PDB file of N, CA and C in Angstrom:
ATOM      1  N   MET A   1     -41.695  -9.211  33.006  1.00 83.00           N
ATOM      2  CA  MET A   1     -41.077  -9.485  32.250  1.00 83.00           C
ATOM      3  C   MET A   1     -39.901 -10.055  32.744  1.00 83.00           C
ATOM      4  N   ALA A   2     -38.839 -10.708  32.224  1.00 88.00           N
ATOM      5  CA  ALA A   2     -37.599 -10.979  33.332  1.00 88.00           C
ATOM      6  C   ALA A   2     -36.549 -10.616  32.386  1.00 88.00           C
ATOM      7  N   GLU A   3     -35.655 -10.433  33.529  1.00 89.00           N
ATOM      8  CA  GLU A   3     -34.399  -9.648  32.935  1.00 89.00           C
ATOM      9  C   GLU A   3     -33.535  -9.946  33.004  1.00 89.00           C
ATOM     10  N   MET A   4     -32.433 -10.463  32.536  1.00 85.00           N
ATOM     11  CA  MET A   4     -31.343 -11.406  32.295  1.00 85.00           C
ATOM     12  C   MET A   4     -30.352 -10.451  31.751  1.00 85.00           C
ATOM     13  N   GLU A   5     -28.908  -9.984  32.546  1.00 89.00           N
ATOM     14  CA  GLU A   5     -27.790  -9.409  33.039  1.00 89.00           C
ATOM     15  C   GLU A   5     -26.970 -10.314  32.673  1.00 89.00           C
ATOM     16  N   ILE A   6     -25.604 -10.387  31.645  1.00 91.00           N
ATOM     17  CA  ILE A   6     -24.756 -11.035  31.104  1.00 91.00           C
ATOM     18  C   ILE A   6     -23.360  -9.832  31.498  1.00 91.00           C
ATOM     19  N   SER A   7     -23.104 -10.988  32.370  1.00 93.00           N
ATOM     20  CA  SER A   7     -22.136 -10.686  33.470  1.00 93.00           C
ATOM     21  C   SER A   7     -20.297 -10.584  32.463  1.00 93.00           C
ATOM     22  N   ARG A   8     -19.189  -9.989  32.450  1.00 89.00           N
ATOM     23  CA  ARG A   8     -18.381  -9.726  31.507  1.00 89.00           C
ATOM     24  C   ARG A   8     -17.440 -10.460  31.246  1.00 89.00           C
ATOM     25  N   GLU A   9     -17.871 -11.535  32.529  1.00 90.00           N
ATOM     26  CA  GLU A   9     -16.788 -12.862  32.865  1.00 90.00           C
ATOM     27  C   GLU A   9     -17.597 -14.175  32.012  1.00 90.00           C
ATOM     28  N   LEU A  10     -19.438 -13.953  31.934  1.00 91.00           N
ATOM     29  CA  LEU A  10     -19.760 -14.439  31.244  1.00 91.00           C
ATOM     30  C   LEU A  10     -19.287 -14.286  29.496  1.00 91.00           C
ATOM     31  N   MET A  11     -18.966 -13.127  29.101  1.00 90.00           N
ATOM     32  CA  MET A  11     -18.864 -12.854  27.760  1.00 90.00           C
ATOM     33  C   MET A  11     -17.493 -13.425  27.001  1.00 90.00           C
ATOM     34  N   LEU A  12     -17.016 -13.360  28.469  1.00 90.00           N
ATOM     35  CA  LEU A  12     -15.634 -13.421  28.172  1.00 90.00           C
ATOM     36  C   LEU A  12     -15.333 -15.835  27.657  1.00 90.00           C
ATOM     37  N   LYS A  13     -16.289 -16.114  29.072  1.00 92.00           N
ATOM     38  CA  LYS A  13     -16.116 -17.305  28.790  1.00 92.00           C
ATOM     39  C   LYS A  13     -16.723 -17.992  27.110  1.00 92.00           C
ATOM     40  N   ALA A  14     -17.908 -17.415  26.965  1.00 93.00           N
ATOM     41  CA  ALA A  14     -18.148 -17.758  25.601  1.00 93.00           C
ATOM     42  C   ALA A  14     -17.889 -17.134  24.298  1.00 93.00           C
ATOM     43  N   MET A  15     -16.926 -16.350  24.682  1.00 93.00           N
ATOM     44  CA  MET A  15     -15.583 -15.884  23.362  1.00 93.00           C
ATOM     45  C   MET A  15     -15.039 -16.763  23.196  1.00 93.00           C
ATOM     46  N   HIS A  16     -13.701 -17.138  24.150  1.00 92.00           N
ATOM     47  CA  HIS A  16     -13.103 -18.395  24.582  1.00 92.00           C
ATOM     48  C   HIS A  16     -13.271 -19.666  24.145  1.00 92.00           C
ATOM     49  N   HIS A  17     -15.195 -19.822  23.989  1.00 95.00           N
ATOM     50  CA  HIS A  17     -15.495 -21.070  24.035  1.00 95.00           C
ATOM     51  C   HIS A  17     -14.490 -22.038  22.901  1.00 95.00           C
ATOM     52  N   ARG A  18     -13.988 -22.988  23.212  1.00 95.00           N
ATOM     53  CA  ARG A  18     -13.426 -23.432  22.025  1.00 95.00           C
ATOM     54  C   ARG A  18     -14.232 -23.787  20.882  1.00 95.00           C
ATOM     55  N   ASP A  19     -15.528 -23.558  20.669  1.00 97.00           N
ATOM     56  CA  ASP A  19     -15.881 -23.240  19.526  1.00 97.00           C
ATOM     57  C   ASP A  19     -16.377 -22.629  18.436  1.00 97.00           C
ATOM     58  N   VAL A  20     -16.264 -21.177  19.361  1.00 96.00           N
ATOM     59  CA  VAL A  20     -16.666 -20.136  18.423  1.00 96.00           C
ATOM     60  C   VAL A  20     -14.850 -19.528  18.171  1.00 96.00           C
ATOM     61  N   LYS A  21     -13.883 -20.340  18.456  1.00 95.00           N
ATOM     62  CA  LYS A  21     -12.885 -19.839  18.254  1.00 95.00           C
ATOM     63  C   LYS A  21     -12.084 -21.296  16.940  1.00 95.00           C
ATOM     64  N   ALA A  22     -12.847 -21.972  17.217  1.00 97.00           N
ATOM     65  CA  ALA A  22     -13.177 -22.715  15.601  1.00 97.00           C
ATOM     66  C   ALA A  22     -13.614 -22.070  14.496  1.00 97.00           C
ATOM     67  N   HIS A  23     -14.726 -21.345  14.906  1.00 97.00           N
ATOM     68  CA  HIS A  23     -15.873 -20.818  13.886  1.00 97.00           C
ATOM     69  C   HIS A  23     -14.455 -19.462  13.334  1.00 97.00           C
ATOM     70  N   LEU A  24     -14.065 -19.109  13.812  1.00 97.00           N
ATOM     71  CA  LEU A  24     -13.474 -17.962  13.254  1.00 97.00           C
ATOM     72  C   LEU A  24     -12.339 -18.659  12.560  1.00 97.00           C
ATOM     73  N   GLN A  25     -11.697 -19.598  12.989  1.00 98.00           N
ATOM     74  CA  GLN A  25     -10.670 -19.988  12.078  1.00 98.00           C
ATOM     75  C   GLN A  25     -11.400 -20.247  10.633  1.00 98.00           C
ATOM     76  N   VAL A  26     -12.400 -20.853  10.843  1.00 97.00           N
ATOM     77  CA  VAL A  26     -13.225 -21.160   9.052  1.00 97.00           C
ATOM     78  C   VAL A  26     -13.342 -19.932   8.578  1.00 97.00           C
ATOM     79  N   ILE A  27     -13.889 -19.176   9.363  1.00 96.00           N
ATOM     80  CA  ILE A  27     -14.489 -17.965   8.452  1.00 96.00           C
ATOM     81  C   ILE A  27     -13.118 -17.063   8.314  1.00 96.00           C
ATOM     82  N   ALA A  28     -12.174 -17.097   8.968  1.00 97.00           N
ATOM     83  CA  ALA A  28     -10.293 -16.999   8.532  1.00 97.00           C
ATOM     84  C   ALA A  28      -9.923 -17.515   6.967  1.00 97.00           C
ATOM     85  N   ASP A  29     -10.073 -18.429   7.345  1.00 97.00           N
ATOM     86  CA  ASP A  29      -9.610 -19.851   6.200  1.00 97.00           C
ATOM     87  C   ASP A  29     -10.288 -19.509   4.743  1.00 97.00           C
ATOM     88  N   ARG A  30     -11.752 -19.469   4.519  1.00 96.00           N
ATOM     89  CA  ARG A  30     -12.753 -19.209   4.011  1.00 96.00           C
ATOM     90  C   ARG A  30     -12.310 -17.566   3.546  1.00 96.00           C
ATOM     91  N   ARG A  31     -12.367 -16.630   4.246  1.00 96.00           N
ATOM     92  CA  ARG A  31     -11.524 -15.508   3.111  1.00 96.00           C
ATOM     93  C   ARG A  31     -10.407 -15.833   2.734  1.00 96.00           C
ATOM     94  N   LYS A  32      -9.636 -16.538   3.391  1.00 97.00           N
ATOM     95  CA  LYS A  32      -7.909 -17.003   2.571  1.00 97.00           C
ATOM     96  C   LYS A  32      -8.344 -17.315   1.321  1.00 97.00           C
ATOM     97  N   LYS A  33      -8.714 -18.272   1.414  1.00 97.00           N
ATOM     98  CA  LYS A  33      -8.934 -18.879   0.308  1.00 97.00           C
ATOM     99  C   LYS A  33      -9.411 -17.988  -0.808  1.00 97.00           C
ATOM    100  N   ARG A  34     -10.413 -17.140  -0.729  1.00 97.00           N
ATOM    101  CA  ARG A  34     -10.625 -15.989  -1.181  1.00 97.00           C
ATOM    102  C   ARG A  34     -10.139 -14.766  -2.117  1.00 97.00           C
ATOM    103  N   VAL A  35      -8.277 -14.681  -0.915  1.00 97.00           N
ATOM    104  CA  VAL A  35      -7.506 -13.734  -0.768  1.00 97.00           C
ATOM    105  C   VAL A  35      -7.221 -14.182  -2.391  1.00 97.00           C
ATOM    106  N   GLU A  36      -6.281 -15.682  -2.017  1.00 97.00           N
ATOM    107  CA  GLU A  36      -5.739 -16.968  -3.209  1.00 97.00           C
ATOM    108  C   GLU A  36      -6.086 -16.448  -4.001  1.00 97.00           C
ATOM    109  N   GLN A  37      -7.437 -16.958  -4.371  1.00 96.00           N
ATOM    110  CA  GLN A  37      -8.076 -16.864  -5.548  1.00 96.00           C
ATOM    111  C   GLN A  37      -8.028 -15.404  -5.929  1.00 96.00           C
ATOM    112  N   LEU A  38      -8.298 -14.679  -5.674  1.00 96.00           N
ATOM    113  CA  LEU A  38      -8.201 -13.367  -6.141  1.00 96.00           C
ATOM    114  C   LEU A  38      -6.831 -12.873  -6.760  1.00 96.00           C
ATOM    115  N   ALA A  39      -5.810 -13.051  -5.796  1.00 96.00           N
ATOM    116  CA  ALA A  39      -4.761 -13.171  -6.139  1.00 96.00           C
ATOM    117  C   ALA A  39      -4.270 -13.738  -7.430  1.00 96.00           C
ATOM    118  N   LYS A  40      -4.229 -15.154  -7.756  1.00 96.00           N
ATOM    119  CA  LYS A  40      -4.271 -15.543  -8.765  1.00 96.00           C
ATOM    120  C   LYS A  40      -4.512 -14.955 -10.200  1.00 96.00           C
ATOM    121  N   ALA A  41      -5.840 -14.177 -10.005  1.00 96.00           N
ATOM    122  CA  ALA A  41      -6.560 -13.989 -11.381  1.00 96.00           C
ATOM    123  C   ALA A  41      -6.289 -12.986 -11.157  1.00 96.00           C
ATOM    124  N   GLU A  42      -5.430 -12.737 -10.700  1.00 94.00           N
ATOM    125  CA  GLU A  42      -4.884 -11.296 -10.940  1.00 94.00           C
ATOM    126  C   GLU A  42      -3.477 -11.522 -11.187  1.00 94.00           C
ATOM    127  N   GLY A  43      -3.168 -12.622 -11.352  1.00 94.00           N
ATOM    128  CA  GLY A  43      -1.700 -12.636 -11.300  1.00 94.00           C
ATOM    129  C   GLY A  43      -0.940 -11.739 -10.387  1.00 94.00           C
ATOM    130  N   VAL A  44      -1.238 -11.406  -9.079  1.00 95.00           N
ATOM    131  CA  VAL A  44       0.194 -11.002  -8.150  1.00 95.00           C
ATOM    132  C   VAL A  44       0.259 -12.419  -7.215  1.00 95.00           C
ATOM    133  N   GLU A  45       1.450 -11.822  -7.290  1.00 94.00           N
ATOM    134  CA  GLU A  45       2.246 -13.110  -6.168  1.00 94.00           C
ATOM    135  C   GLU A  45       2.298 -12.448  -4.917  1.00 94.00           C
ATOM    136  N   MET A  46       1.765 -13.036  -4.101  1.00 95.00           N
ATOM    137  CA  MET A  46       1.864 -13.016  -2.177  1.00 95.00           C
ATOM    138  C   MET A  46       1.114 -14.562  -1.612  1.00 95.00           C
ATOM    139  N   THR A  47       2.306 -14.400  -0.314  1.00 97.00           N
ATOM    140  CA  THR A  47       1.922 -15.637   0.440  1.00 97.00           C
ATOM    141  C   THR A  47       0.877 -14.266   1.428  1.00 97.00           C
ATOM    142  N   VAL A  48       0.354 -15.605   1.689  1.00 97.00           N
ATOM    143  CA  VAL A  48      -0.959 -15.503   2.795  1.00 97.00           C
ATOM    144  C   VAL A  48      -1.351 -16.342   3.811  1.00 97.00           C
ATOM    145  N   THR A  49      -1.410 -15.677   4.833  1.00 97.00           N
ATOM    146  CA  THR A  49      -1.473 -16.733   6.448  1.00 97.00           C
ATOM    147  C   THR A  49      -2.445 -15.909   7.509  1.00 97.00           C
ATOM    148  N   THR A  50      -2.658 -16.779   8.632  1.00 97.00           N
ATOM    149  CA  THR A  50      -3.832 -16.340   9.315  1.00 97.00           C
ATOM    150  C   THR A  50      -3.369 -16.421  10.233  1.00 97.00           C
ATOM    151  N   VAL A  51      -3.459 -15.248  11.106  1.00 98.00           N
ATOM    152  CA  VAL A  51      -3.031 -15.046  12.635  1.00 98.00           C
ATOM    153  C   VAL A  51      -3.933 -14.853  13.267  1.00 98.00           C
ATOM    154  N   ALA A  52      -3.873 -15.740  14.667  1.00 97.00           N
ATOM    155  CA  ALA A  52      -4.243 -15.831  15.548  1.00 97.00           C
ATOM    156  C   ALA A  52      -3.881 -15.291  16.922  1.00 97.00           C
ATOM    157  N   GLY A  53      -5.348 -14.401  17.695  1.00 96.00           N
ATOM    158  CA  GLY A  53      -4.763 -14.459  19.000  1.00 96.00           C
ATOM    159  C   GLY A  53      -6.007 -13.465  19.620  1.00 96.00           C
ATOM    160  N   VAL A  54      -5.883 -12.702  21.138  1.00 95.00           N
ATOM    161  CA  VAL A  54      -6.220 -12.491  21.972  1.00 95.00           C
ATOM    162  C   VAL A  54      -6.226 -10.558  21.421  1.00 95.00           C
ATOM    163  N   ARG A  55      -6.871 -10.048  21.845  1.00 95.00           N
ATOM    164  CA  ARG A  55      -6.997  -8.260  21.765  1.00 95.00           C
ATOM    165  C   ARG A  55      -6.907  -8.444  23.308  1.00 95.00           C
ATOM    166  N   PRO A  56      -5.813  -6.860  23.205  1.00 94.00           N
ATOM    167  CA  PRO A  56      -6.036  -6.692  24.832  1.00 94.00           C
ATOM    168  C   PRO A  56      -7.535  -6.463  25.786  1.00 94.00           C
ATOM    169  N   GLY A  57      -8.941  -6.438  25.207  1.00 88.00           N
ATOM    170  CA  GLY A  57      -9.498  -6.321  26.269  1.00 88.00           C
ATOM    171  C   GLY A  57     -10.473  -7.458  25.971  1.00 88.00           C
ATOM    172  N   GLY A  58      -9.589  -8.983  25.462  1.00 90.00           N
ATOM    173  CA  GLY A  58      -9.897 -10.086  25.645  1.00 90.00           C
ATOM    174  C   GLY A  58     -10.690 -11.073  24.772  1.00 90.00           C
ATOM    175  N   ARG A  59     -10.904 -10.067  23.637  1.00 93.00           N
ATOM    176  CA  ARG A  59     -11.962 -10.865  22.428  1.00 93.00           C
ATOM    177  C   ARG A  59     -10.717 -11.069  21.541  1.00 93.00           C
ATOM    178  N   PRO A  60     -11.082 -12.803  20.818  1.00 96.00           N
ATOM    179  CA  PRO A  60     -10.520 -14.076  20.358  1.00 96.00           C
ATOM    180  C   PRO A  60     -10.602 -12.662  18.694  1.00 96.00           C
ATOM    181  N   PHE A  61      -9.753 -13.412  17.956  1.00 97.00           N
ATOM    182  CA  PHE A  61      -9.661 -12.827  16.709  1.00 97.00           C
ATOM    183  C   PHE A  61      -8.587 -13.806  15.559  1.00 97.00           C
ATOM    184  N   VAL A  62      -8.919 -13.928  14.840  1.00 97.00           N
ATOM    185  CA  VAL A  62      -8.107 -14.395  13.697  1.00 97.00           C
ATOM    186  C   VAL A  62      -7.801 -13.842  12.490  1.00 97.00           C
ATOM    187  N   ASN A  63      -6.363 -12.947  12.187  1.00 96.00           N
ATOM    188  CA  ASN A  63      -6.848 -11.906  10.886  1.00 96.00           C
ATOM    189  C   ASN A  63      -5.867 -12.587   9.746  1.00 96.00           C
ATOM    190  N   ILE A  64      -5.916 -12.047   8.534  1.00 96.00           N
ATOM    191  CA  ILE A  64      -5.365 -12.573   7.659  1.00 96.00           C
ATOM    192  C   ILE A  64      -4.832 -11.317   7.019  1.00 96.00           C
ATOM    193  N   VAL A  65      -3.124 -12.269   6.639  1.00 96.00           N
ATOM    194  CA  VAL A  65      -2.135 -11.655   6.435  1.00 96.00           C
ATOM    195  C   VAL A  65      -1.593 -11.554   5.159  1.00 96.00           C
ATOM    196  N   SER A  66      -0.992 -10.627   4.100  1.00 95.00           N
ATOM    197  CA  SER A  66      -0.098 -10.999   3.682  1.00 95.00           C
ATOM    198  C   SER A  66       1.262 -10.226   3.260  1.00 95.00           C
ATOM    199  N   ASP A  67       2.109 -10.964   2.618  1.00 95.00           N
ATOM    200  CA  ASP A  67       3.228 -10.303   2.179  1.00 95.00           C
ATOM    201  C   ASP A  67       3.646  -9.065   1.505  1.00 95.00           C
ATOM    202  N   ASN A  68       2.216  -8.840   0.707  1.00 94.00           N
ATOM    203  CA  ASN A  68       2.469  -8.357  -0.388  1.00 94.00           C
ATOM    204  C   ASN A  68       1.475  -6.813   0.055  1.00 94.00           C
ATOM    205  N   VAL A  69       2.057  -6.355   0.771  1.00 91.00           N
ATOM    206  CA  VAL A  69       0.914  -4.619   0.995  1.00 91.00           C
ATOM    207  C   VAL A  69       1.028  -3.626   0.293  1.00 91.00           C
ATOM    208  N   ASP A  70       1.993  -3.985  -0.943  1.00 93.00           N
ATOM    209  CA  ASP A  70       2.322  -2.701  -2.436  1.00 93.00           C
ATOM    210  C   ASP A  70       0.669  -2.968  -2.505  1.00 93.00           C
ATOM    211  N   GLN A  71       0.215  -4.137  -3.104  1.00 92.00           N
ATOM    212  CA  GLN A  71      -1.264  -4.274  -3.900  1.00 92.00           C
ATOM    213  C   GLN A  71      -2.313  -3.576  -2.770  1.00 92.00           C
ATOM    214  N   GLU A  72      -1.938  -3.780  -1.867  1.00 91.00           N
ATOM    215  CA  GLU A  72      -3.030  -3.548  -1.160  1.00 91.00           C
ATOM    216  C   GLU A  72      -3.278  -1.525  -0.847  1.00 91.00           C
ATOM    217  N   PHE A  73      -2.678  -0.988  -1.073  1.00 92.00           N
ATOM    218  CA  PHE A  73      -2.390   0.583  -1.194  1.00 92.00           C
ATOM    219  C   PHE A  73      -1.753   1.322  -2.284  1.00 92.00           C
ATOM    220  N   GLY A  74      -2.050   0.308  -2.954  1.00 92.00           N
ATOM    221  CA  GLY A  74      -0.468   1.040  -4.708  1.00 92.00           C
ATOM    222  C   GLY A  74       0.555   1.964  -4.026  1.00 92.00           C
ATOM    223  N   THR A  75       1.461   1.644  -4.933  1.00 94.00           N
ATOM    224  CA  THR A  75       2.232   3.065  -4.684  1.00 94.00           C
ATOM    225  C   THR A  75       2.910   3.396  -6.442  1.00 94.00           C
ATOM    226  N   SER A  76       4.055   3.814  -6.178  1.00 93.00           N
ATOM    227  CA  SER A  76       4.200   4.975  -7.292  1.00 93.00           C
ATOM    228  C   SER A  76       4.627   2.926  -8.335  1.00 93.00           C
ATOM    229  N   ARG A  77       5.312   2.453  -8.005  1.00 92.00           N
ATOM    230  CA  ARG A  77       5.347   0.562  -8.658  1.00 92.00           C
ATOM    231  C   ARG A  77       4.152  -0.042  -8.501  1.00 92.00           C
ATOM    232  N   THR A  78       3.583  -0.180  -8.141  1.00 90.00           N
ATOM    233  CA  THR A  78       2.228  -1.124  -7.411  1.00 90.00           C
ATOM    234  C   THR A  78       0.826  -0.652  -7.700  1.00 90.00           C
ATOM    235  N   ALA A  79       0.276  -1.400  -8.673  1.00 91.00           N
ATOM    236  CA  ALA A  79      -1.403  -0.694  -8.891  1.00 91.00           C
ATOM    237  C   ALA A  79      -2.342  -1.326  -7.481  1.00 91.00           C
ATOM    238  N   ARG A  80      -3.313  -0.542  -7.490  1.00 93.00           N
ATOM    239  CA  ARG A  80      -3.894  -0.462  -6.284  1.00 93.00           C
ATOM    240  C   ARG A  80      -4.762  -1.286  -6.794  1.00 93.00           C
ATOM    241  N   ARG A  81      -4.931  -2.601  -5.475  1.00 94.00           N
ATOM    242  CA  ARG A  81      -5.456  -3.951  -5.810  1.00 94.00           C
ATOM    243  C   ARG A  81      -6.404  -3.746  -4.897  1.00 94.00           C
ATOM    244  N   ARG A  82      -6.140  -3.923  -3.619  1.00 94.00           N
ATOM    245  CA  ARG A  82      -6.577  -4.540  -2.862  1.00 94.00           C
ATOM    246  C   ARG A  82      -7.483  -5.209  -2.698  1.00 94.00           C
ATOM    247  N   ILE A  83      -6.926  -6.093  -2.855  1.00 96.00           N
ATOM    248  CA  ILE A  83      -7.637  -7.765  -2.980  1.00 96.00           C
ATOM    249  C   ILE A  83      -7.796  -8.731  -1.108  1.00 96.00           C
ATOM    250  N   LEU A  84      -6.980  -7.929  -0.113  1.00 94.00           N
ATOM    251  CA  LEU A  84      -7.267  -8.419   1.425  1.00 94.00           C
ATOM    252  C   LEU A  84      -8.980  -7.702   1.335  1.00 94.00           C
ATOM    253  N   GLY A  85      -8.647  -6.381   1.170  1.00 93.00           N
ATOM    254  CA  GLY A  85     -10.517  -5.093   1.336  1.00 93.00           C
ATOM    255  C   GLY A  85     -11.617  -6.106   0.593  1.00 93.00           C
ATOM    256  N   ARG A  86     -11.275  -5.924  -0.754  1.00 94.00           N
ATOM    257  CA  ARG A  86     -12.287  -7.330  -1.282  1.00 94.00           C
ATOM    258  C   ARG A  86     -12.584  -8.345  -0.468  1.00 94.00           C
ATOM    259  N   ALA A  87     -11.793  -9.132  -0.627  1.00 93.00           N
ATOM    260  CA  ALA A  87     -12.620 -10.959  -0.142  1.00 93.00           C
ATOM    261  C   ALA A  87     -12.711 -10.482   1.244  1.00 93.00           C
ATOM    262  N   ALA A  88     -12.320  -9.528   2.174  1.00 90.00           N
ATOM    263  CA  ALA A  88     -13.241  -9.333   3.422  1.00 90.00           C
ATOM    264  C   ALA A  88     -14.472  -8.950   3.378  1.00 90.00           C
ATOM    265  N   ALA A  89     -14.674  -7.927   1.832  1.00 90.00           N
ATOM    266  CA  ALA A  89     -16.078  -7.700   2.094  1.00 90.00           C
ATOM    267  C   ALA A  89     -16.993  -8.604   1.832  1.00 90.00           C
ATOM    268  N   GLY A  90     -16.446  -9.755   0.761  1.00 75.00           N
ATOM    269  CA  GLY A  90     -17.969 -10.437   0.144  1.00 75.00           C
ATOM    270  C   GLY A  90     -17.320 -11.600  -0.156  1.00 75.00           C
TER     271      GLY A  90
END
């Protein structure tokens, strides 16, 4: 049986390949669209954007960000909707 060791450098190179980063954005855009659909269906006003970056360990990411934090966890004045959480789950 042959063994192959994958180095950290190879993993970083693969993670930072333009196609990998592009696909992360594609996935985030799909989830963003779902967030916008859920918000519209439930009458929740929110602006949704994506933010791309690299974690301190070197792993790239794309996060979905909303300006309506209260709806996610609920407050004494806002019902808990969990729109971001539900969109991320499915």
